[in-house]
Amino acid sequence: VSAAFDEGVVNIWSGFGDFVWDSKTFLGVGDFGTISDVEETENIQANGVVYTLSGIPSALISTALTYEYQGRPVTAWLAAFDVSTGALIADPYQLSGARMDTMVINEGGESSTITLTAESLLIDLNRPRNRRYTNEDQIAEYAGDIFFEYVVSLIERDVTWGVNTARSGSGGSNIGEN
């Protein structure tokens, strides 16, 4: 599991000791870390994932409380290892890509448990887009783009399509005359 905080990326894995993959060092948490079932369905729906880390010394809880985490990416992989050598068999398969949502800390006497809930990236399909067709909104997203520069001048403007309203020359127009 890789969790990206502003303070740095935290990489952990369910084994013991350090594991290096893709130029990243993963800290082994053994049986102290769990991941909820990662669900895939035939329907397009956002299924969340719950990560739990237990046995954390109470002195480190203040560090967890100060980290900014909401909306930050968290990714889980499934890896297979050779039992006899302990070597990675193939590249790990990405199980989930999500964003951290809520963190619940249960403090005990000497150790504590952190439960992190992450929401699927598909949840963005349900969020409204707060964009407007204005010059200011366009420039905020794409600096220097003046595509919507004249939108305000078009508000309540009468535009007549397909009718020649201009007269040219001194003779006038024969539109509507027999």
Tab-separated table of N, CA and C in Angstrom:
chain	number	residue	atom	x	y	z
A	1	VAL	N	0.854	-1.180	0.000
A	1	VAL	CA	0.000	0.000	0.000
A	1	VAL	C	0.894	1.235	0.000
A	2	SER	N	0.564	2.201	-0.856
A	2	SER	CA	1.255	3.496	-0.877
A	2	SER	C	0.238	4.580	-0.582
A	3	ALA	N	0.512	5.384	0.421
A	3	ALA	CA	-0.358	6.497	0.787
A	3	ALA	C	0.448	7.783	0.681
A	4	ALA	N	-0.020	8.691	-0.154
A	4	ALA	CA	0.720	9.932	-0.422
A	4	ALA	C	0.204	11.056	0.467
A	5	PHE	N	1.011	11.450	1.420
A	5	PHE	CA	0.718	12.593	2.276
A	5	PHE	C	1.555	13.768	1.787
A	6	ASP	N	1.202	14.984	2.190
A	6	ASP	CA	2.019	16.141	1.830
A	6	ASP	C	3.422	16.004	2.402
A	7	GLU	N	3.527	15.356	3.538
A	7	GLU	CA	4.807	15.211	4.220
A	7	GLU	C	5.677	14.133	3.590
A	8	GLY	N	5.111	13.329	2.695
A	8	GLY	CA	5.837	12.252	2.034
A	8	GLY	C	4.954	11.039	1.831
A	9	VAL	N	5.435	10.095	1.061
A	9	VAL	CA	4.690	8.875	0.758
A	9	VAL	C	5.032	7.812	1.794
A	10	VAL	N	3.994	7.151	2.309
A	10	VAL	CA	4.173	6.051	3.254
A	10	VAL	C	3.891	4.762	2.493
A	11	ASN	N	4.890	3.863	2.429
A	11	ASN	CA	4.756	2.582	1.741
A	11	ASN	C	4.843	1.469	2.774
A	12	ILE	N	3.823	0.611	2.811
A	12	ILE	CA	3.842	-0.528	3.727
A	12	ILE	C	3.414	-1.780	2.966
A	13	TRP	N	3.847	-2.934	3.489
A	13	TRP	CA	3.414	-4.198	2.912
A	13	TRP	C	3.152	-5.188	4.037
A	14	SER	N	2.463	-6.278	3.711
A	14	SER	CA	1.992	-7.199	4.741
A	14	SER	C	3.042	-8.216	5.183
A	15	GLY	N	4.249	-8.118	4.679
A	15	GLY	CA	5.316	-9.032	5.094
A	15	GLY	C	6.128	-8.456	6.237
A	16	PHE	N	7.299	-9.042	6.435
A	16	PHE	CA	8.178	-8.606	7.515
A	16	PHE	C	9.460	-8.044	6.914
A	17	GLY	N	9.974	-6.979	7.501
A	17	GLY	CA	11.185	-6.359	6.995
A	17	GLY	C	10.885	-5.432	5.825
A	18	ASP	N	11.928	-4.859	5.276
A	18	ASP	CA	11.768	-3.939	4.149
A	18	ASP	C	11.683	-4.711	2.843
A	19	PHE	N	10.885	-4.199	1.922
A	19	PHE	CA	10.748	-4.779	0.589
A	19	PHE	C	10.904	-3.649	-0.415
A	20	VAL	N	11.789	-3.812	-1.392
A	20	VAL	CA	12.032	-2.781	-2.394
A	20	VAL	C	11.423	-3.229	-3.713
A	21	TRP	N	10.588	-2.374	-4.278
A	21	TRP	CA	9.968	-2.619	-5.594
A	21	TRP	C	9.748	-1.271	-6.276
A	22	ASP	N	10.065	-1.198	-7.531
A	22	ASP	CA	9.838	0.002	-8.337
A	22	ASP	C	10.506	1.231	-7.697
A	23	SER	N	11.700	1.039	-7.188
A	23	SER	CA	12.492	2.095	-6.541
A	23	SER	C	11.825	2.651	-5.286
A	24	LYS	N	10.917	1.891	-4.701
A	24	LYS	CA	10.246	2.305	-3.463
A	24	LYS	C	10.541	1.262	-2.392
A	25	THR	N	10.767	1.726	-1.178
A	25	THR	CA	10.970	0.826	-0.057
A	25	THR	C	9.687	0.745	0.752
A	26	PHE	N	9.178	-0.478	0.895
A	26	PHE	CA	7.956	-0.733	1.652
A	26	PHE	C	8.329	-1.307	3.012
A	27	LEU	N	7.783	-0.713	4.057
A	27	LEU	CA	8.031	-1.145	5.430
A	27	LEU	C	7.082	-2.293	5.769
A	28	GLY	N	7.616	-3.388	6.248
A	28	GLY	CA	6.787	-4.543	6.592
A	28	GLY	C	6.031	-4.326	7.887
A	29	VAL	N	4.721	-4.543	7.848
A	29	VAL	CA	3.898	-4.391	9.050
A	29	VAL	C	3.343	-5.729	9.525
A	30	GLY	N	3.627	-6.800	8.789
A	30	GLY	CA	3.189	-8.136	9.200
A	30	GLY	C	1.698	-8.206	9.426
A	31	ASP	N	1.320	-8.787	10.564
A	31	ASP	CA	-0.094	-8.974	10.888
A	31	ASP	C	-0.751	-7.717	11.456
A	32	PHE	N	-0.005	-6.634	11.580
A	32	PHE	CA	-0.555	-5.407	12.154
A	32	PHE	C	-1.355	-4.586	11.138
A	33	GLY	N	-1.262	-4.920	9.861
A	33	GLY	CA	-1.989	-4.188	8.833
A	33	GLY	C	-3.009	-5.063	8.130
A	34	THR	N	-4.186	-4.509	7.858
A	34	THR	CA	-5.220	-5.239	7.128
A	34	THR	C	-5.874	-4.324	6.099
A	35	ILE	N	-6.432	-4.948	5.079
A	35	ILE	CA	-7.191	-4.248	4.042
A	35	ILE	C	-8.537	-4.944	3.921
A	36	SER	N	-9.601	-4.157	3.825
A	36	SER	CA	-10.922	-4.747	3.631
A	36	SER	C	-10.985	-5.387	2.245
A	37	ASP	N	-12.038	-6.130	1.997
A	37	ASP	CA	-12.221	-6.726	0.667
A	37	ASP	C	-12.288	-5.628	-0.379
A	38	VAL	N	-11.606	-5.851	-1.491
A	38	VAL	CA	-11.665	-4.925	-2.620
A	38	VAL	C	-12.694	-5.518	-3.578
A	39	GLU	N	-13.812	-4.813	-3.739
A	39	GLU	CA	-14.925	-5.336	-4.523
A	39	GLU	C	-14.929	-4.791	-5.936
A	40	GLU	N	-15.233	-5.673	-6.872
A	40	GLU	CA	-15.506	-5.277	-8.246
A	40	GLU	C	-16.868	-5.844	-8.599
A	41	THR	N	-17.698	-5.039	-9.227
A	41	THR	CA	-19.026	-5.493	-9.608
A	41	THR	C	-19.241	-5.243	-11.093
A	42	GLU	N	-20.307	-5.812	-11.618
A	42	GLU	CA	-20.658	-5.566	-13.014
A	42	GLU	C	-21.191	-4.158	-13.204
A	43	ASN	N	-21.716	-3.583	-12.151
A	43	ASN	CA	-22.260	-2.227	-12.208
A	43	ASN	C	-21.132	-1.217	-12.050
A	44	ILE	N	-21.349	-0.044	-12.608
A	44	ILE	CA	-20.384	1.035	-12.409
A	44	ILE	C	-20.741	1.707	-11.087
A	45	GLN	N	-19.985	1.395	-10.061
A	45	GLN	CA	-20.239	1.967	-8.745
A	45	GLN	C	-18.927	2.139	-8.000
A	46	ALA	N	-18.921	3.084	-7.108
A	46	ALA	CA	-17.720	3.393	-6.332
A	46	ALA	C	-17.735	2.587	-5.042
A	47	ASN	N	-16.806	1.640	-4.923
A	47	ASN	CA	-16.677	0.848	-3.706
A	47	ASN	C	-15.444	1.310	-2.954
A	48	GLY	N	-15.616	1.623	-1.694
A	48	GLY	CA	-14.505	2.093	-0.887
A	48	GLY	C	-13.660	0.955	-0.350
A	49	VAL	N	-12.523	1.320	0.211
A	49	VAL	CA	-11.595	0.365	0.817
A	49	VAL	C	-11.236	0.891	2.201
A	50	VAL	N	-11.089	-0.024	3.153
A	50	VAL	CA	-10.720	0.351	4.521
A	50	VAL	C	-9.368	-0.275	4.846
A	51	TYR	N	-8.422	0.563	5.261
A	51	TYR	CA	-7.085	0.132	5.651
A	51	TYR	C	-6.975	0.290	7.166
A	52	THR	N	-6.460	-0.736	7.843
A	52	THR	CA	-6.311	-0.680	9.292
A	52	THR	C	-4.875	-1.010	9.665
A	53	LEU	N	-4.326	-0.198	10.532
A	53	LEU	CA	-2.972	-0.417	11.038
A	53	LEU	C	-3.066	-0.404	12.559
A	54	SER	N	-2.708	-1.518	13.186
A	54	SER	CA	-2.824	-1.615	14.644
A	54	SER	C	-1.435	-1.773	15.274
A	55	GLY	N	-1.406	-1.647	16.580
A	55	GLY	CA	-0.150	-1.795	17.309
A	55	GLY	C	0.764	-0.599	17.204
A	56	ILE	N	0.208	0.556	16.904
A	56	ILE	CA	1.016	1.762	16.756
A	56	ILE	C	1.300	2.335	18.145
A	57	PRO	N	2.560	2.634	18.446
A	57	PRO	CA	2.858	3.249	19.751
A	57	PRO	C	2.087	4.572	19.906
A	58	SER	N	1.525	4.768	21.065
A	58	SER	CA	0.712	5.966	21.318
A	58	SER	C	1.479	7.254	21.069
A	59	ALA	N	2.785	7.227	21.237
A	59	ALA	CA	3.595	8.436	21.017
A	59	ALA	C	3.562	8.883	19.554
A	60	LEU	N	3.317	7.955	18.619
A	60	LEU	CA	3.287	8.302	17.190
A	60	LEU	C	1.917	8.788	16.709
A	61	ILE	N	0.915	8.702	17.548
A	61	ILE	CA	-0.433	9.112	17.148
A	61	ILE	C	-0.481	10.605	16.842
A	62	SER	N	0.253	11.421	17.588
A	62	SER	CA	0.241	12.867	17.323
A	62	SER	C	0.753	13.160	15.916
A	63	THR	N	1.693	12.362	15.408
A	63	THR	CA	2.182	12.529	14.037
A	63	THR	C	1.069	12.249	13.049
A	64	ALA	N	0.316	11.193	13.277
A	64	ALA	CA	-0.797	10.848	12.382
A	64	ALA	C	-1.871	11.929	12.403
A	65	LEU	N	-2.079	12.549	13.539
A	65	LEU	CA	-3.104	13.591	13.651
A	65	LEU	C	-2.721	14.871	12.910
A	66	THR	N	-1.433	15.119	12.728
A	66	THR	CA	-1.005	16.364	12.092
A	66	THR	C	-0.879	16.247	10.571
A	67	TYR	N	-0.868	15.041	10.026
A	67	TYR	CA	-0.735	14.865	8.579
A	67	TYR	C	-2.029	15.272	7.870
A	68	GLU	N	-1.880	15.998	6.774
A	68	GLU	CA	-3.022	16.286	5.904
A	68	GLU	C	-3.236	15.050	5.032
A	69	TYR	N	-4.433	14.514	5.013
A	69	TYR	CA	-4.644	13.266	4.288
A	69	TYR	C	-5.854	13.273	3.361
A	70	GLN	N	-6.889	14.043	3.657
A	70	GLN	CA	-8.119	13.954	2.865
A	70	GLN	C	-7.875	14.311	1.413
A	71	GLY	N	-8.380	13.445	0.523
A	71	GLY	CA	-8.262	13.657	-0.903
A	71	GLY	C	-6.928	13.221	-1.490
A	72	ARG	N	-5.994	12.765	-0.642
A	72	ARG	CA	-4.686	12.342	-1.133
A	72	ARG	C	-4.786	10.914	-1.673
A	73	PRO	N	-3.967	10.566	-2.663
A	73	PRO	CA	-4.066	9.229	-3.261
A	73	PRO	C	-3.518	8.123	-2.366
A	74	VAL	N	-4.170	6.979	-2.442
A	74	VAL	CA	-3.712	5.752	-1.779
A	74	VAL	C	-3.936	4.610	-2.773
A	75	THR	N	-2.910	3.772	-2.925
A	75	THR	CA	-2.961	2.694	-3.899
A	75	THR	C	-2.586	1.383	-3.230
A	76	ALA	N	-3.313	0.319	-3.578
A	76	ALA	CA	-3.014	-1.014	-3.052
A	76	ALA	C	-2.688	-1.950	-4.212
A	77	TRP	N	-1.686	-2.809	-4.008
A	77	TRP	CA	-1.299	-3.796	-5.003
A	77	TRP	C	-1.382	-5.184	-4.400
A	78	LEU	N	-1.516	-6.181	-5.267
A	78	LEU	CA	-1.453	-7.582	-4.888
A	78	LEU	C	-0.207	-8.159	-5.538
A	79	ALA	N	0.663	-8.732	-4.722
A	79	ALA	CA	1.914	-9.285	-5.237
A	79	ALA	C	2.015	-10.764	-4.870
A	80	ALA	N	2.659	-11.528	-5.750
A	80	ALA	CA	2.887	-12.951	-5.502
A	80	ALA	C	4.397	-13.183	-5.339
A	81	PHE	N	4.742	-14.005	-4.362
A	81	PHE	CA	6.143	-14.281	-4.059
A	81	PHE	C	6.426	-15.779	-4.165
A	82	ASP	N	7.641	-16.119	-4.542
A	82	ASP	CA	8.093	-17.499	-4.557
A	82	ASP	C	8.310	-17.920	-3.099
A	83	VAL	N	7.673	-18.996	-2.682
A	83	VAL	CA	7.735	-19.426	-1.285
A	83	VAL	C	9.159	-19.828	-0.882
A	84	SER	N	9.864	-20.478	-1.754
A	84	SER	CA	11.190	-20.975	-1.375
A	84	SER	C	12.251	-19.879	-1.329
A	85	THR	N	12.176	-18.901	-2.234
A	85	THR	CA	13.205	-17.855	-2.276
A	85	THR	C	12.742	-16.525	-1.704
A	86	GLY	N	11.443	-16.330	-1.634
A	86	GLY	CA	10.912	-15.049	-1.159
A	86	GLY	C	10.976	-13.955	-2.208
A	87	ALA	N	11.324	-14.330	-3.445
A	87	ALA	CA	11.451	-13.341	-4.526
A	87	ALA	C	10.091	-13.043	-5.150
A	88	LEU	N	9.956	-11.830	-5.623
A	88	LEU	CA	8.745	-11.398	-6.311
A	88	LEU	C	8.635	-12.158	-7.627
A	89	ILE	N	7.465	-12.756	-7.901
A	89	ILE	CA	7.292	-13.567	-9.110
A	89	ILE	C	7.090	-12.687	-10.339
A	90	ALA	N	6.237	-11.721	-10.254
A	90	ALA	CA	5.960	-10.823	-11.386
A	90	ALA	C	5.589	-9.464	-10.821
A	91	ASP	N	5.398	-8.495	-11.711
A	91	ASP	CA	4.990	-7.171	-11.236
A	91	ASP	C	3.666	-7.265	-10.488
A	92	PRO	N	3.543	-6.568	-9.363
A	92	PRO	CA	2.286	-6.577	-8.618
A	92	PRO	C	1.128	-6.023	-9.442
A	93	TYR	N	-0.049	-6.523	-9.140
A	93	TYR	CA	-1.292	-6.104	-9.796
A	93	TYR	C	-1.948	-5.037	-8.945
A	94	GLN	N	-2.307	-3.900	-9.543
A	94	GLN	CA	-2.950	-2.830	-8.772
A	94	GLN	C	-4.385	-3.223	-8.456
A	95	LEU	N	-4.684	-3.349	-7.156
A	95	LEU	CA	-6.025	-3.709	-6.702
A	95	LEU	C	-6.958	-2.512	-6.690
A	96	SER	N	-6.455	-1.411	-6.196
A	96	SER	CA	-7.325	-0.241	-6.090
A	96	SER	C	-6.504	1.036	-6.138
A	97	GLY	N	-7.137	2.037	-6.694
A	97	GLY	CA	-6.623	3.396	-6.654
A	97	GLY	C	-7.725	4.222	-6.029
A	98	ALA	N	-7.421	4.924	-4.991
A	98	ALA	CA	-8.477	5.624	-4.259
A	98	ALA	C	-7.921	6.923	-3.676
A	99	ARG	N	-8.816	7.646	-3.001
A	99	ARG	CA	-8.426	8.855	-2.274
A	99	ARG	C	-8.798	8.677	-0.811
A	100	MET	N	-7.885	9.104	0.047
A	100	MET	CA	-8.143	9.002	1.479
A	100	MET	C	-9.319	9.889	1.862
A	101	ASP	N	-10.202	9.343	2.692
A	101	ASP	CA	-11.413	10.070	3.077
A	101	ASP	C	-11.416	10.389	4.567
A	102	THR	N	-11.545	9.377	5.405
A	102	THR	CA	-11.599	9.624	6.850
A	102	THR	C	-10.584	8.741	7.571
A	103	MET	N	-10.105	9.254	8.692
A	103	MET	CA	-9.163	8.504	9.517
A	103	MET	C	-9.705	8.483	10.946
A	104	VAL	N	-9.861	7.286	11.474
A	104	VAL	CA	-10.341	7.123	12.848
A	104	VAL	C	-9.209	6.511	13.658
A	105	ILE	N	-8.913	7.124	14.795
A	105	ILE	CA	-7.835	6.651	15.665
A	105	ILE	C	-8.446	6.166	16.972
A	106	ASN	N	-8.190	4.897	17.299
A	106	ASN	CA	-8.631	4.323	18.576
A	106	ASN	C	-7.398	4.170	19.452
A	107	GLU	N	-7.340	4.999	20.481
A	107	GLU	CA	-6.170	4.971	21.363
A	107	GLU	C	-6.357	3.955	22.475
A	108	GLY	N	-5.320	3.184	22.695
A	108	GLY	CA	-5.285	2.238	23.798
A	108	GLY	C	-4.268	2.707	24.813
A	109	GLY	N	-3.959	1.879	25.767
A	109	GLY	CA	-2.991	2.251	26.792
A	109	GLY	C	-1.593	2.437	26.219
A	110	GLU	N	-1.066	1.396	25.600
A	110	GLU	CA	0.290	1.462	25.066
A	110	GLU	C	0.331	1.535	23.545
A	111	SER	N	-0.717	1.060	22.899
A	111	SER	CA	-0.747	1.094	21.436
A	111	SER	C	-2.124	1.524	20.957
A	112	SER	N	-2.161	1.909	19.695
A	112	SER	CA	-3.396	2.426	19.108
A	112	SER	C	-3.637	1.800	17.742
A	113	THR	N	-4.831	2.038	17.216
A	113	THR	CA	-5.213	1.537	15.896
A	113	THR	C	-5.687	2.706	15.046
A	114	ILE	N	-5.214	2.746	13.802
A	114	ILE	CA	-5.675	3.754	12.839
A	114	ILE	C	-6.456	3.038	11.762
A	115	THR	N	-7.671	3.516	11.516
A	115	THR	CA	-8.499	2.981	10.441
A	115	THR	C	-8.696	4.092	9.423
A	116	LEU	N	-8.234	3.850	8.205
A	116	LEU	CA	-8.310	4.826	7.127
A	116	LEU	C	-9.300	4.336	6.084
A	117	THR	N	-10.302	5.147	5.818
A	117	THR	CA	-11.284	4.824	4.783
A	117	THR	C	-10.922	5.594	3.532
A	118	ALA	N	-10.900	4.895	2.408
A	118	ALA	CA	-10.592	5.522	1.124
A	118	ALA	C	-11.765	5.316	0.183
A	119	GLU	N	-12.047	6.331	-0.613
A	119	GLU	CA	-13.149	6.223	-1.565
A	119	GLU	C	-12.593	6.032	-2.969
A	120	SER	N	-13.306	5.256	-3.745
A	120	SER	CA	-12.898	4.956	-5.113
A	120	SER	C	-12.850	6.227	-5.949
A	121	LEU	N	-11.993	6.224	-6.963
A	121	LEU	CA	-11.919	7.366	-7.869
A	121	LEU	C	-13.214	7.530	-8.665
A	122	LEU	N	-14.026	6.473	-8.761
A	122	LEU	CA	-15.305	6.558	-9.462
A	122	LEU	C	-16.302	7.472	-8.755
A	123	ILE	N	-16.059	7.783	-7.491
A	123	ILE	CA	-16.962	8.656	-6.745
A	123	ILE	C	-17.053	10.023	-7.405
A	124	ASP	N	-16.025	10.401	-8.156
A	124	ASP	CA	-16.036	11.694	-8.846
A	124	ASP	C	-17.151	11.789	-9.877
A	125	LEU	N	-17.635	10.653	-10.379
A	125	LEU	CA	-18.740	10.688	-11.336
A	125	LEU	C	-20.016	11.247	-10.709
A	126	ASN	N	-20.149	11.128	-9.394
A	126	ASN	CA	-21.343	11.615	-8.700
A	126	ASN	C	-21.226	13.057	-8.231
A	127	ARG	N	-20.045	13.637	-8.329
A	127	ARG	CA	-19.846	15.004	-7.852
A	127	ARG	C	-20.234	16.000	-8.931
A	128	PRO	N	-20.928	17.069	-8.535
A	128	PRO	CA	-21.285	18.083	-9.530
A	128	PRO	C	-20.057	18.855	-9.994
A	129	ARG	N	-20.094	19.266	-11.215
A	129	ARG	CA	-19.023	20.094	-11.764
A	129	ARG	C	-19.428	21.550	-11.578
A	130	ASN	N	-18.665	22.284	-10.843
A	130	ASN	CA	-18.970	23.685	-10.561
A	130	ASN	C	-18.227	24.590	-11.530
A	131	ARG	N	-18.456	24.374	-12.786
A	131	ARG	CA	-17.844	25.183	-13.831
A	131	ARG	C	-18.921	26.042	-14.475
A	132	ARG	N	-18.533	27.195	-14.955
A	132	ARG	CA	-19.444	28.125	-15.621
A	132	ARG	C	-18.882	28.475	-16.984
A	133	TYR	N	-19.746	28.873	-17.888
A	133	TYR	CA	-19.322	29.312	-19.212
A	133	TYR	C	-19.061	30.815	-19.170
A	134	THR	N	-18.033	31.201	-18.396
A	134	THR	CA	-17.668	32.605	-18.284
A	134	THR	C	-16.196	32.767	-18.630
A	135	ASN	N	-15.845	33.984	-19.011
A	135	ASN	CA	-14.454	34.273	-19.340
A	135	ASN	C	-13.556	34.060	-18.123
A	136	GLU	N	-14.013	34.481	-16.947
A	136	GLU	CA	-13.218	34.353	-15.730
A	136	GLU	C	-12.951	32.887	-15.383
A	137	ASP	N	-13.961	32.038	-15.513
A	137	ASP	CA	-13.803	30.621	-15.210
A	137	ASP	C	-12.855	29.964	-16.207
A	138	GLN	N	-12.954	30.333	-17.474
A	138	GLN	CA	-12.081	29.772	-18.499
A	138	GLN	C	-10.619	30.162	-18.258
A	139	ILE	N	-10.397	31.419	-17.910
A	139	ILE	CA	-9.030	31.891	-17.654
A	139	ILE	C	-8.458	31.248	-16.395
A	140	ALA	N	-9.303	31.021	-15.393
A	140	ALA	CA	-8.821	30.361	-14.175
A	140	ALA	C	-8.332	28.951	-14.475
A	141	GLU	N	-8.988	28.270	-15.405
A	141	GLU	CA	-8.598	26.908	-15.758
A	141	GLU	C	-7.485	26.889	-16.799
A	142	TYR	N	-7.580	27.785	-17.793
A	142	TYR	CA	-6.604	27.837	-18.890
A	142	TYR	C	-6.152	29.291	-19.072
A	143	ALA	N	-5.078	29.652	-18.411
A	143	ALA	CA	-4.587	31.032	-18.450
A	143	ALA	C	-4.334	31.481	-19.886
A	144	GLY	N	-4.836	32.679	-20.217
A	144	GLY	CA	-4.620	33.253	-21.536
A	144	GLY	C	-5.647	32.843	-22.576
A	145	ASP	N	-6.522	31.867	-22.265
A	145	ASP	CA	-7.535	31.427	-23.226
A	145	ASP	C	-8.726	32.382	-23.156
A	146	ILE	N	-9.035	33.060	-24.252
A	146	ILE	CA	-10.104	34.073	-24.265
A	146	ILE	C	-11.328	33.590	-25.034
A	147	PHE	N	-11.538	32.273	-25.079
A	147	PHE	CA	-12.645	31.707	-25.834
A	147	PHE	C	-13.991	32.316	-25.436
A	148	PHE	N	-14.239	32.553	-24.151
A	148	PHE	CA	-15.519	33.070	-23.669
A	148	PHE	C	-15.504	34.586	-23.463
A	149	GLU	N	-14.586	35.284	-24.090
A	149	GLU	CA	-14.425	36.721	-23.880
A	149	GLU	C	-15.703	37.514	-24.188
A	150	TYR	N	-16.447	37.133	-25.210
A	150	TYR	CA	-17.611	37.910	-25.642
A	150	TYR	C	-18.944	37.318	-25.184
A	151	VAL	N	-18.938	36.368	-24.297
A	151	VAL	CA	-20.182	35.749	-23.838
A	151	VAL	C	-21.089	36.776	-23.170
A	152	VAL	N	-20.546	37.646	-22.351
A	152	VAL	CA	-21.353	38.640	-21.633
A	152	VAL	C	-22.067	39.564	-22.614
A	153	SER	N	-21.419	39.923	-23.708
A	153	SER	CA	-22.043	40.828	-24.683
A	153	SER	C	-23.187	40.162	-25.439
A	154	LEU	N	-23.307	38.851	-25.367
A	154	LEU	CA	-24.377	38.140	-26.066
A	154	LEU	C	-25.651	37.974	-25.233
A	155	ILE	N	-25.575	38.309	-23.958
A	155	ILE	CA	-26.738	38.145	-23.083
A	155	ILE	C	-27.854	39.068	-23.547
A	156	GLU	N	-29.034	38.510	-23.744
A	156	GLU	CA	-30.249	39.221	-24.164
A	156	GLU	C	-30.055	40.020	-25.450
A	157	ARG	N	-29.191	39.593	-26.304
A	157	ARG	CA	-28.971	40.251	-27.576
A	157	ARG	C	-29.872	39.611	-28.621
A	158	ASP	N	-30.541	40.411	-29.418
A	158	ASP	CA	-31.388	39.896	-30.492
A	158	ASP	C	-30.514	39.580	-31.687
A	159	VAL	N	-30.563	38.351	-32.114
A	159	VAL	CA	-29.824	37.925	-33.289
A	159	VAL	C	-30.840	37.355	-34.269
A	160	THR	N	-30.891	37.915	-35.456
A	160	THR	CA	-31.814	37.449	-36.482
A	160	THR	C	-31.022	36.631	-37.487
A	161	TRP	N	-31.415	35.411	-37.658
A	161	TRP	CA	-30.706	34.499	-38.549
A	161	TRP	C	-31.477	34.351	-39.858
A	162	GLY	N	-30.782	34.388	-40.978
A	162	GLY	CA	-31.369	34.075	-42.272
A	162	GLY	C	-32.175	35.183	-42.925
A	163	VAL	N	-32.196	36.366	-42.363
A	163	VAL	CA	-32.942	37.480	-42.953
A	163	VAL	C	-31.970	38.603	-43.213
A	164	ASN	N	-31.994	39.154	-44.431
A	164	ASN	CA	-31.118	40.256	-44.785
A	164	ASN	C	-31.745	41.547	-44.284
A	165	THR	N	-31.155	42.148	-43.263
A	165	THR	CA	-31.701	43.383	-42.699
A	165	THR	C	-30.908	44.588	-43.114
A	166	ALA	N	-29.785	44.398	-43.790
A	166	ALA	CA	-28.945	45.526	-44.192
A	166	ALA	C	-29.308	45.945	-45.608
A	167	ARG	N	-29.277	47.239	-45.885
A	167	ARG	CA	-29.525	47.759	-47.239
A	167	ARG	C	-28.200	48.175	-47.826
A	168	SER	N	-27.991	47.805	-49.042
A	168	SER	CA	-26.736	48.167	-49.679
A	168	SER	C	-26.991	49.080	-50.864
A	169	GLY	N	-26.098	50.022	-51.098
A	169	GLY	CA	-26.201	50.950	-52.230
A	169	GLY	C	-27.357	51.920	-52.050
A	170	SER	N	-27.679	52.684	-53.098
A	170	SER	CA	-28.715	53.700	-53.016
A	170	SER	C	-30.069	53.192	-53.455
A	171	GLY	N	-30.082	52.042	-54.098
A	171	GLY	CA	-31.326	51.546	-54.648
A	171	GLY	C	-32.199	50.845	-53.635
A	172	GLY	N	-31.671	50.528	-52.486
A	172	GLY	CA	-32.464	49.836	-51.478
A	172	GLY	C	-32.539	48.343	-51.753
A	173	SER	N	-33.543	47.714	-51.216
A	173	SER	CA	-33.696	46.279	-51.325
A	173	SER	C	-35.046	45.965	-51.877
A	174	ASN	N	-35.165	44.877	-52.576
A	174	ASN	CA	-36.435	44.440	-53.121
A	174	ASN	C	-37.072	43.358	-52.264
A	175	ILE	N	-36.581	43.167	-51.067
A	175	ILE	CA	-37.122	42.117	-50.209
A	175	ILE	C	-38.549	42.487	-49.849
A	176	GLY	N	-39.449	41.568	-50.114
A	176	GLY	CA	-40.863	41.777	-49.782
A	176	GLY	C	-41.623	42.607	-50.809
A	177	GLU	N	-40.955	43.049	-51.872
A	177	GLU	CA	-41.642	43.832	-52.901
A	177	GLU	C	-41.910	42.969	-54.106
A	178	ASN	N	-43.044	43.221	-54.786
A	178	ASN	CA	-43.378	42.473	-56.006
A	178	ASN	C	-43.004	43.249	-57.215
